[in-house]
Coordinates of C-alpha atoms in Angstrom, one line a residue:
Chain A
M1 CA 0.3 0.0 0.2
K2 CA 2.7 2.5 0.8
T3 CA 4.8 1.5 -2.4
I4 CA 1.2 2.2 -4.1
I5 CA 1.3 5.7 -2.3
L6 CA 4.7 6.7 -3.1
K7 CA 4.2 5.7 -7.0
L8 CA 0.9 8.2 -7.2
I9 CA 3.0 10.9 -5.3
S10 CA 5.8 10.6 -8.1
A11 CA 3.5 10.0 -11.0
A12 CA 1.7 13.0 -9.9
A13 CA 4.8 15.0 -8.9
L14 CA 6.4 14.0 -12.3
A15 CA 2.9 15.3 -13.9
V16 CA 3.0 18.9 -12.2
A17 CA 6.8 19.2 -13.5
S18 CA 6.3 18.1 -16.7
M19 CA 3.1 20.8 -16.9
L20 CA 5.9 23.2 -15.8
L21 CA 8.7 22.3 -18.4
I22 CA 5.9 22.3 -21.6
Q23 CA 5.0 26.2 -19.8
A24 CA 8.2 27.9 -19.2
P25 CA 9.8 27.9 -22.5
S26 CA 6.3 30.2 -23.7
A27 CA 6.3 32.5 -20.2
I28 CA 10.5 32.7 -20.2
A29 CA 10.3 33.7 -24.0
A30 CA 10.1 37.0 -24.9
D31 CA 7.2 38.4 -27.6
P32 CA 8.6 38.6 -30.9
P33 CA 9.7 42.0 -32.4
K34 CA 7.6 44.5 -33.8
G35 CA 9.6 44.7 -37.0
K36 CA 12.9 46.3 -38.1
I37 CA 13.9 49.4 -37.1
A38 CA 17.5 51.3 -39.0
V39 CA 20.1 53.3 -38.0
V40 CA 22.2 54.8 -40.4
V41 CA 25.4 57.2 -38.7
S42 CA 27.5 59.7 -41.2
T43 CA 31.0 57.3 -40.0
L44 CA 31.0 55.3 -36.4
N45 CA 35.3 56.2 -37.0
N46 CA 33.7 59.1 -34.4
P47 CA 32.9 58.4 -30.7
W48 CA 30.3 60.8 -30.5
F49 CA 28.3 59.3 -33.8
V50 CA 29.4 55.6 -31.9
V51 CA 27.3 57.0 -29.3
L52 CA 24.4 58.0 -31.0
G53 CA 23.6 55.4 -33.0
D54 CA 24.2 52.9 -30.1
T55 CA 21.3 54.4 -28.3
A56 CA 19.2 54.8 -31.2
K57 CA 19.7 51.1 -31.7
A58 CA 19.3 50.5 -27.9
R59 CA 16.7 52.5 -26.8
A60 CA 14.7 50.9 -30.2
I61 CA 15.1 47.3 -28.8
E62 CA 13.7 48.6 -25.7
L63 CA 10.8 49.7 -27.6
G64 CA 10.4 46.1 -28.8
Y65 CA 12.2 46.5 -32.0
D66 CA 15.1 44.6 -34.1
A67 CA 17.5 47.1 -34.4
T68 CA 20.4 47.6 -37.0
V69 CA 23.5 50.5 -36.9
F70 CA 24.6 51.0 -40.7
D71 CA 27.9 52.9 -41.6
S72 CA 27.8 55.5 -44.4
Q73 CA 31.5 56.2 -43.6
N74 CA 31.3 60.2 -44.8
D75 CA 29.9 58.9 -47.7
T76 CA 27.0 60.5 -50.0
A77 CA 27.2 56.4 -52.3
K78 CA 27.6 54.5 -49.1
E79 CA 24.9 56.1 -47.5
A80 CA 22.5 56.1 -50.3
S81 CA 23.5 52.0 -51.0
H82 CA 22.4 51.2 -47.4
F83 CA 18.7 53.2 -47.8
E84 CA 18.4 50.5 -50.9
N85 CA 19.3 47.9 -48.3
V86 CA 16.7 49.4 -46.0
I87 CA 13.6 49.9 -48.2
A88 CA 14.4 46.3 -49.9
G89 CA 14.9 45.0 -46.7
G90 CA 11.3 45.5 -44.5
Y91 CA 12.9 48.3 -42.0
K92 CA 9.4 49.7 -40.4
A93 CA 11.4 53.6 -39.7
I94 CA 15.2 55.2 -40.7
L95 CA 17.1 56.3 -37.6
F96 CA 19.5 58.8 -39.5
N97 CA 21.9 61.1 -39.6
P98 CA 22.8 62.7 -42.6
T99 CA 26.3 63.0 -44.4
D100 CA 25.2 66.3 -46.9
A101 CA 22.5 68.1 -46.0
N102 CA 21.5 68.7 -49.6
A103 CA 22.9 65.0 -51.6
S104 CA 21.2 63.3 -48.5
V105 CA 17.4 64.6 -49.4
A106 CA 16.8 62.2 -51.9
N107 CA 17.9 58.9 -50.3
V108 CA 15.4 60.0 -47.8
R109 CA 12.9 61.0 -50.4
K110 CA 13.1 57.6 -51.6
A111 CA 11.9 56.0 -48.3
K112 CA 9.4 58.2 -48.2
E113 CA 7.9 57.1 -51.3
K114 CA 8.3 53.5 -50.2
G115 CA 6.1 54.6 -46.9
I116 CA 9.4 54.7 -44.6
P117 CA 9.3 57.3 -42.2
V118 CA 12.3 58.7 -41.4
F119 CA 13.7 60.9 -38.0
C120 CA 16.7 62.9 -38.8
I121 CA 19.4 63.1 -35.9
D122 CA 21.4 65.7 -34.9
R123 CA 21.9 66.5 -38.9
E124 CA 19.2 68.1 -41.0
I125 CA 18.4 67.8 -44.7
N126 CA 17.4 70.2 -46.5
A127 CA 14.1 70.0 -47.2
T128 CA 11.2 70.0 -45.3
N129 CA 9.1 67.6 -46.7
A130 CA 10.9 64.9 -47.0
A131 CA 11.8 63.8 -43.6
T132 CA 9.1 62.7 -41.1
S133 CA 10.4 65.1 -38.3
Q134 CA 14.3 66.2 -37.8
M135 CA 15.8 66.5 -34.3
L136 CA 18.7 68.8 -34.7
S137 CA 20.8 70.1 -32.3
D138 CA 21.1 74.1 -32.0
S139 CA 24.4 74.8 -33.4
Y140 CA 24.3 78.0 -34.0
S141 CA 23.1 79.1 -30.0
G142 CA 25.6 77.0 -28.8
C143 CA 28.2 79.1 -30.4
V144 CA 27.1 82.1 -29.6
E145 CA 27.9 81.3 -26.1
L146 CA 31.1 79.3 -27.0
G147 CA 31.9 82.8 -28.3
K148 CA 31.3 85.2 -25.9
Y149 CA 33.5 82.4 -23.5
F150 CA 35.9 82.9 -26.4
V151 CA 36.3 86.2 -25.7
E152 CA 35.9 86.5 -22.2
T153 CA 38.9 83.7 -21.6
V154 CA 40.8 84.6 -24.5
G155 CA 40.5 88.4 -24.7
E156 CA 39.4 91.2 -26.7
K157 CA 42.7 90.6 -29.0
G158 CA 44.5 88.0 -30.1
K159 CA 45.5 85.8 -32.9
Y160 CA 42.8 82.8 -33.6
V161 CA 42.7 79.9 -36.0
E162 CA 39.4 77.9 -37.1
L163 CA 39.4 74.3 -37.7
L164 CA 35.8 73.6 -39.6
G165 CA 33.6 70.5 -40.5
I166 CA 32.4 69.6 -43.4
V167 CA 31.7 71.5 -46.1
G168 CA 28.5 70.1 -46.9
D169 CA 27.2 69.8 -43.4
N170 CA 24.7 72.7 -42.3
N171 CA 26.0 71.9 -38.6
T172 CA 29.7 73.7 -39.8
W173 CA 28.4 76.7 -41.2
N174 CA 25.8 76.9 -37.8
R175 CA 28.4 76.7 -36.0
S176 CA 31.0 78.9 -37.6
K177 CA 28.1 81.7 -38.0
G178 CA 27.4 81.2 -34.4
F179 CA 31.1 81.7 -33.3
H180 CA 31.8 84.6 -36.1
S181 CA 28.4 86.7 -35.2
V182 CA 30.3 87.1 -31.2
V183 CA 33.7 87.2 -32.1
D184 CA 34.5 89.3 -34.9
R185 CA 32.5 92.0 -33.2
Y186 CA 35.2 92.8 -31.7
P187 CA 38.0 93.9 -34.0
G188 CA 41.7 92.8 -31.6
L189 CA 40.7 89.6 -32.6
K190 CA 42.5 87.9 -35.9
M191 CA 41.4 84.6 -37.5
V192 CA 44.8 84.2 -38.7
A193 CA 43.7 80.7 -40.5
Q194 CA 40.7 79.4 -41.4
Q195 CA 40.8 75.7 -42.6
S196 CA 38.3 72.4 -43.1
A197 CA 39.6 68.9 -41.2
E198 CA 36.0 67.6 -41.7
F199 CA 35.2 66.8 -38.6
D200 CA 38.0 64.6 -37.9
R201 CA 40.4 64.2 -35.5
T202 CA 43.6 62.4 -37.4
K203 CA 42.8 65.4 -40.0
G204 CA 42.3 67.7 -37.0
L205 CA 46.3 67.1 -36.0
E206 CA 47.3 67.4 -39.6
V207 CA 45.6 70.7 -39.7
M208 CA 46.6 71.8 -37.0
E209 CA 50.3 70.8 -37.6
S210 CA 50.7 72.9 -41.2
I211 CA 49.0 75.6 -39.7
L212 CA 51.1 76.2 -36.6
Q213 CA 54.0 76.1 -39.2
K214 CA 53.0 79.4 -40.6
N215 CA 51.7 81.1 -38.1
P216 CA 53.6 79.7 -34.6
D217 CA 52.4 82.7 -32.2
I218 CA 48.3 82.2 -31.8
N219 CA 46.8 82.3 -28.3
A220 CA 43.3 79.9 -29.6
V221 CA 41.9 77.2 -31.6
F222 CA 38.5 76.9 -32.2
C223 CA 37.3 73.4 -33.4
G224 CA 33.7 72.7 -35.0
N225 CA 34.1 69.5 -33.0
D226 CA 35.4 68.1 -30.6
A227 CA 37.3 65.2 -32.1
M228 CA 39.5 68.3 -34.3
A229 CA 39.9 69.7 -31.1
M230 CA 41.3 66.5 -29.3
G231 CA 43.7 66.4 -32.8
A232 CA 44.2 70.1 -32.5
Y233 CA 45.3 70.0 -28.9
Q234 CA 47.9 66.9 -30.1
A235 CA 49.2 69.3 -32.3
L236 CA 50.3 71.8 -29.8
I237 CA 50.9 69.3 -27.2
A238 CA 53.7 67.8 -29.6
S239 CA 54.7 71.6 -30.8
G240 CA 55.2 72.4 -27.2
K241 CA 52.1 75.2 -27.3
D242 CA 49.0 73.6 -25.4
K243 CA 49.8 75.7 -22.2
Q244 CA 50.2 78.8 -25.2
V245 CA 47.5 78.4 -26.6
K246 CA 43.4 78.0 -25.7
V247 CA 41.6 75.3 -27.4
F248 CA 37.9 75.3 -27.7
G249 CA 35.6 72.6 -29.0
F250 CA 32.0 71.3 -29.7
D251 CA 29.7 67.8 -28.7
G252 CA 30.5 66.8 -25.1
A253 CA 32.6 64.1 -26.3
D254 CA 34.0 62.5 -22.8
D255 CA 37.1 62.6 -23.8
V256 CA 37.5 66.1 -24.1
V257 CA 34.6 67.1 -21.1
K258 CA 37.9 65.2 -18.8
L259 CA 40.0 67.3 -20.3
I260 CA 37.8 70.2 -19.7
A261 CA 37.9 69.1 -16.2
E262 CA 41.9 69.0 -15.9
K263 CA 41.6 73.2 -18.0
K264 CA 43.9 71.7 -20.1
I265 CA 40.8 72.5 -23.0
Q266 CA 38.2 75.4 -22.7
A267 CA 35.5 74.6 -23.6
T268 CA 32.8 72.4 -25.3
G269 CA 28.8 72.9 -26.2
M270 CA 27.5 69.8 -25.1
Q271 CA 25.0 68.3 -27.9
F272 CA 23.1 65.8 -25.4
P273 CA 23.1 62.9 -28.5
K274 CA 21.6 60.3 -25.7
T275 CA 18.7 62.6 -25.7
M276 CA 18.2 63.0 -29.4
A277 CA 19.1 59.2 -30.6
R278 CA 16.5 58.4 -27.9
K279 CA 14.0 60.6 -28.9
A280 CA 14.2 59.6 -32.6
A281 CA 14.1 56.2 -31.6
E282 CA 10.0 57.4 -29.5
F283 CA 9.4 58.8 -32.3
A284 CA 9.8 56.7 -35.1
D285 CA 7.5 54.1 -31.8
E286 CA 5.5 56.4 -32.0
Y287 CA 4.4 57.2 -35.7
I288 CA 4.2 53.0 -35.9
K289 CA 1.6 53.3 -33.8
G290 CA -0.2 55.7 -35.4
K291 CA 1.3 58.6 -34.8
R292 CA 1.5 61.5 -37.8
D293 CA 1.6 65.1 -36.1
F294 CA 5.3 65.8 -35.6
A295 CA 7.2 68.7 -35.6
Q296 CA 9.7 68.6 -38.7
K297 CA 12.2 70.6 -37.1
I298 CA 12.8 70.2 -33.2
P299 CA 16.0 72.1 -32.4
V300 CA 18.0 71.0 -29.1
K301 CA 19.6 73.2 -27.0
V302 CA 23.4 73.5 -26.5
E303 CA 25.3 73.8 -23.2
L304 CA 28.0 75.4 -22.6
V305 CA 30.7 73.3 -21.1
T306 CA 33.6 74.7 -19.3
P307 CA 36.0 74.2 -16.1
D308 CA 33.4 76.5 -13.7
N309 CA 30.5 73.7 -14.5
V310 CA 32.3 71.1 -16.3
S311 CA 31.2 69.1 -12.6
K312 CA 27.6 68.6 -13.8
Y313 CA 28.2 66.8 -17.1
G314 CA 29.7 63.6 -18.2
D315 CA 28.7 60.5 -20.3
Y316 CA 27.5 62.5 -22.9
G317 CA 25.2 64.1 -20.9
K318 CA 24.3 66.0 -17.7
K319 CA 25.1 63.8 -14.8
Chain B
M1 CA 18.7 64.1 -107.2
K2 CA 15.5 62.7 -105.2
R3 CA 17.8 61.4 -102.3
V4 CA 19.4 65.3 -102.5
A5 CA 16.1 66.4 -101.9
V6 CA 14.8 63.8 -99.7
T7 CA 17.9 64.4 -97.2
F8 CA 17.7 68.6 -98.1
A9 CA 13.8 68.9 -97.0
A10 CA 14.9 66.3 -94.1
L11 CA 17.2 69.0 -92.8
V12 CA 14.5 71.9 -93.5
A13 CA 12.2 70.0 -91.4
L14 CA 14.3 69.2 -88.4
A15 CA 15.9 72.6 -88.5
G16 CA 12.1 74.5 -88.0
I17 CA 11.4 71.4 -85.5
S18 CA 14.6 72.9 -83.5
W19 CA 13.6 76.3 -83.9
F20 CA 10.2 75.4 -82.1
F21 CA 11.5 72.9 -79.9
P22 CA 14.7 73.8 -79.1
L23 CA 17.1 71.1 -77.8
F24 CA 18.9 73.8 -75.7
H25 CA 18.6 77.1 -74.1
V26 CA 21.9 79.5 -74.2
V27 CA 21.6 82.0 -71.1
P28 CA 23.6 84.3 -70.2
L29 CA 25.9 83.8 -67.2
R30 CA 24.4 87.6 -65.8
Q31 CA 20.8 86.5 -65.8
V32 CA 21.7 82.9 -64.2
A33 CA 23.6 85.0 -60.9
E34 CA 20.6 87.0 -60.4
Q35 CA 17.9 83.8 -60.9
R36 CA 19.9 82.0 -58.2
Q37 CA 19.9 85.7 -56.0
Q38 CA 16.4 85.3 -56.2
E39 CA 15.6 82.0 -54.7
T40 CA 18.0 82.2 -52.0
F41 CA 17.3 83.5 -49.2
N42 CA 17.6 87.1 -48.4
A43 CA 17.5 87.6 -44.3
T44 CA 18.1 90.9 -45.0
N45 CA 14.8 92.2 -47.0
F46 CA 12.6 89.0 -45.0
V47 CA 13.2 90.6 -41.9
Q48 CA 12.7 94.4 -42.8
E49 CA 9.5 92.6 -43.8
F50 CA 9.0 90.7 -41.1
W51 CA 9.6 93.4 -39.0
S52 CA 7.1 96.2 -40.6
E53 CA 4.1 94.0 -41.1
R54 CA 4.5 91.5 -38.4
L55 CA 6.4 92.2 -35.3
M56 CA 5.6 95.5 -35.3
T57 CA 1.6 94.8 -35.8
S58 CA 2.3 92.1 -33.1
L59 CA 3.7 94.3 -29.9
D60 CA 0.4 94.4 -28.5
K61 CA 0.5 90.2 -28.3
A62 CA 3.0 91.0 -25.6
A63 CA 2.1 90.3 -22.3
D64 CA 2.5 92.6 -19.1
A65 CA 5.9 92.3 -17.8
A66 CA 4.5 93.6 -14.4
T67 CA 1.9 90.5 -14.0
V68 CA 5.3 88.0 -15.6
L69 CA 7.5 88.9 -12.9
A70 CA 5.3 89.0 -10.2
A71 CA 4.2 85.6 -11.0
L72 CA 7.9 84.2 -11.9
K73 CA 8.7 85.6 -7.5
R74 CA 5.8 83.4 -7.1
D75 CA 6.1 80.1 -8.8
S76 CA 8.6 80.2 -11.3
K77 CA 7.8 77.1 -13.0
Q78 CA 4.1 77.7 -13.1
A79 CA 4.9 81.1 -14.7
R80 CA 6.8 79.7 -17.5
E81 CA 4.3 77.6 -18.1
K82 CA 1.5 80.0 -18.5
F83 CA 3.9 83.1 -20.2
G84 CA 6.8 81.3 -21.3
R85 CA 7.6 79.5 -24.9
S86 CA 10.2 76.8 -25.3
V87 CA 11.8 76.1 -27.5
G88 CA 12.0 72.2 -29.5
L89 CA 13.9 70.4 -26.0
S90 CA 15.5 73.2 -24.5
D91 CA 14.8 74.3 -20.6
S92 CA 15.1 77.6 -21.7
V93 CA 11.9 79.6 -21.2
H94 CA 11.2 82.8 -23.9
F95 CA 9.0 86.2 -22.9
F96 CA 7.3 88.4 -25.4
L97 CA 6.9 91.3 -22.7
R98 CA 5.3 94.5 -22.6
G99 CA 6.1 97.2 -19.8
H100 CA 6.1 100.8 -18.4
G101 CA 8.1 102.4 -15.7
K102 CA 10.6 104.7 -14.3
I103 CA 14.6 104.8 -15.8
V104 CA 16.4 104.3 -12.5
S105 CA 19.8 103.9 -13.9
V106 CA 21.9 104.6 -16.8
S107 CA 25.0 102.6 -17.7
G108 CA 26.5 100.8 -20.3
K109 CA 25.1 98.0 -19.7
G110 CA 21.6 99.2 -20.5
V111 CA 18.8 100.8 -19.4
G112 CA 17.5 99.9 -16.1
V113 CA 13.5 100.2 -14.9
S114 CA 11.2 99.5 -11.9
L115 CA 8.2 98.7 -12.6
Q116 CA 6.8 100.2 -9.5
D117 CA 7.4 103.4 -10.3
S118 CA 10.1 104.0 -8.0
S119 CA 13.4 105.0 -7.6
G120 CA 14.9 102.1 -6.1
D121 CA 16.3 98.4 -7.8
A122 CA 15.0 97.6 -11.4
D123 CA 13.0 95.0 -12.6
V124 CA 13.7 94.8 -15.8
L125 CA 17.5 95.8 -17.7
L126 CA 17.1 96.7 -21.6
P127 CA 20.1 96.1 -22.7
T128 CA 22.2 98.7 -24.9
G129 CA 25.7 97.0 -25.9
L130 CA 26.6 94.5 -28.6
L131 CA 23.6 92.0 -29.7
F132 CA 23.9 87.9 -30.0
G133 CA 21.9 84.6 -30.4
N134 CA 17.7 83.5 -31.1
T135 CA 16.3 85.8 -28.6
V136 CA 14.0 88.0 -30.2
R137 CA 13.4 85.6 -33.4
D138 CA 11.9 83.0 -31.1
A139 CA 10.4 84.8 -28.3
T140 CA 7.2 85.8 -30.1
G141 CA 6.5 82.7 -31.6
L142 CA 5.9 84.3 -34.6
L143 CA 8.5 82.6 -36.6
D144 CA 9.0 78.5 -36.5
A145 CA 11.6 76.8 -37.7
S146 CA 9.8 73.8 -39.3
A147 CA 9.4 76.4 -42.4
Y148 CA 13.2 76.8 -43.0
P149 CA 14.6 73.9 -45.1
N150 CA 18.0 75.0 -44.1
S151 CA 18.4 75.9 -40.6
Q152 CA 21.2 78.7 -41.9
D153 CA 18.4 81.0 -43.3
F154 CA 17.2 80.1 -40.1
N155 CA 20.1 81.3 -38.3
D156 CA 20.4 84.6 -40.7
I157 CA 17.2 86.3 -39.5
S158 CA 18.3 86.3 -35.8
S159 CA 21.7 88.0 -37.1
E160 CA 19.4 90.8 -38.8
L161 CA 16.9 91.2 -35.9
N162 CA 20.1 91.8 -33.7
R163 CA 21.2 94.3 -36.1
I164 CA 17.8 96.0 -36.6
I165 CA 17.7 96.6 -33.0
E166 CA 21.3 97.2 -32.8
T167 CA 21.1 100.3 -34.9
Q168 CA 17.5 101.1 -34.7
I169 CA 16.3 100.8 -31.8
F170 CA 19.6 100.6 -29.5
P171 CA 20.9 104.4 -30.6
P172 CA 17.8 106.6 -29.4
L173 CA 16.7 105.0 -26.6
K174 CA 21.1 105.5 -25.2
E175 CA 20.8 109.0 -26.2
R176 CA 16.8 109.7 -24.8
A177 CA 17.1 107.3 -21.8
A178 CA 18.0 109.5 -18.2
V179 CA 17.0 108.7 -14.7
G180 CA 13.7 109.8 -13.5
K181 CA 12.2 109.7 -16.5
Q182 CA 9.1 107.7 -17.8
I183 CA 9.6 104.3 -20.2
E184 CA 7.5 102.1 -22.5
F185 CA 8.7 99.4 -24.1
V186 CA 7.8 95.9 -25.9
G187 CA 11.1 93.6 -26.0
C188 CA 12.0 89.9 -25.7
A189 CA 13.9 88.0 -22.5
E190 CA 15.3 84.5 -21.8
I191 CA 15.6 82.8 -18.7
S192 CA 17.5 79.4 -18.6
E193 CA 16.3 76.5 -16.0
D194 CA 19.7 76.4 -14.0
E195 CA 19.3 80.6 -14.5
G196 CA 19.0 81.2 -10.4
D197 CA 19.4 84.8 -9.9
W198 CA 17.5 87.2 -13.2
K199 CA 16.7 90.2 -11.7
P200 CA 16.6 92.3 -12.8
L201 CA 15.3 90.7 -16.0
K202 CA 17.3 91.4 -19.2
I203 CA 14.6 92.4 -22.0
I204 CA 16.1 93.0 -25.5
P205 CA 13.5 95.7 -26.3
V206 CA 12.2 96.4 -30.3
S207 CA 10.1 99.2 -29.4
V208 CA 10.6 102.0 -26.7
K209 CA 8.7 105.4 -26.2
I210 CA 10.1 107.6 -23.5
E211 CA 8.8 110.6 -22.3

C-alpha cells in the first residue's frame, strides 16, 4: 500500500513538473519583435556618432524592435546603398544621421515614397517635406555662447585659428556663423587661418600642425567639433604650445569634457546625443503606432561646458 | 537627285522643329546669377518685411511685464508654463513682454527700469550693448524653424533682427534715456532653468517710448 501511494505521489509530481516544463519556455520567451528599425549613421569613426548610433539602437530594442546600425563612412554613395538595402529589407523606420544636407535628400525621399518614415538626428537635410521629423542640435546658439566665452577667456585681442567641419553639413556653418556672430564684433581678435579638417581627429592634427608652421604665435583655436579639438590639442602638445594656445571644441565628447576638468581644453558645447537618439527612436515607435503630427524641425539646446561647470557633465550628457 | 532633295527637306524640317522646340537654351551667366540670387533666401529683405508687417503689428500680444515678474516670484515653474515659450527640447523659456515704469539707472550695460515707478532697484534691464543669439527671433512665436529647409537661413534671421535693434532701437534709447524719465517698452527675454538670479530681467527692446 505504502509503495502504491509513493508511486502515485511520484507520478503526480512528475506530471506537475512536466506541465511546468512545457509552459516555462513560452513564459520565458520574449514577445516577438515589432519589426525592424534601421539606424543609419554618417560615420562610426567618431566616438560621438558611435554613442548616437548605439543609443538609438538600444532604445529601439527597448521599445521592442530589432535594430541595426549602418555606417555610411561619411560617403553619400554608401549612404544611398544603405537606404536601398533598408528599403528592400522591410524596415519600418529609419533613424538617420545624414552625410550631406543636400545630397542626402534624395535618399530620404526614396524611403518616404516607400512609406518608410525617416527621423533625422543631429544633422538636417535641406528639405521640410521629406523626413518625418528632424531633431537637431541648436549649433548656432551653442556657438554664440561659446563665442562669448571665447572672448571672455582669450580677451578682446589676439590671433586665432578655426578648424571647420565637413563643408556639406549645415552644422559646420551654423557653428561657424554662431561663433563669428560674436567674435567678429571684436576687431582686435584676428582669424589667421580657417581650414576644414572634416570633423576628423587625424585631419585635425594634420591641419593644426600645418597651420602652426605658418602661424606659430596664435593664442587660440576654435574647432567645429571635439574630434578636431583633440587632434588640434595633440598637435599643440607635440609643438610645446599646449599652454600657450587655448582650445575650444563642440560636441560634449567624453575625452574633451575630461580635459576641460583638467583645464587643458577651455570649453565645448554639450549636444546631448543620447537625448536626441532616444527621442528619435521613440518618435519612430509613435509613428508605427499611428501618430503623424510631428514637428518638422526640433532644435535641441546645446549647453556650454567650461571648467566652472564641468562637474555637471559627463557620459555625453548631464549627470 | 531625289535623294538629295529628300535629305534637304529632312534637314529643313529638323531645323524647323529645333527652332520651335530647341534642344538647349543659351542663357547669359549674369541671368543665371540673378536667378540664383532670387531663389537664395535673403535674410535682410525678409527681416525688414517681418519687422514692419508682422512684429510691429503684434506688439499688443506681449504679456504685461509686471504681471509676469510677479508670477515668476510666486511660482517660477507655473509662470514659465503660463507666460513663456520653449523652442524644441530646451530648458530655456522665452517671454514676449511689454511694460512701463521709471528709468532708475543708465549705464554701459543698459537702461534699468523700475516697474513700480519707484526710484529703487531696477526690475528690468533694457540692454544697449552688442546683441547676440536668437532671443528676439524665438520669443514672439511668430517664426517657426520647421518652415526653413536650411537652418542657416533661420539663423540669419536672428543676425538681421539683432542688427536692426542695434542700429534702430539702441541709438535713440541711449540718447534719450535718463534717470527719472518714464518709459514704455516692448521686448523679448530668455531665462534658462539653471539661471537662479535673473533680476533684473534682461528684456531686449523692439519698441521703446520715452517721455
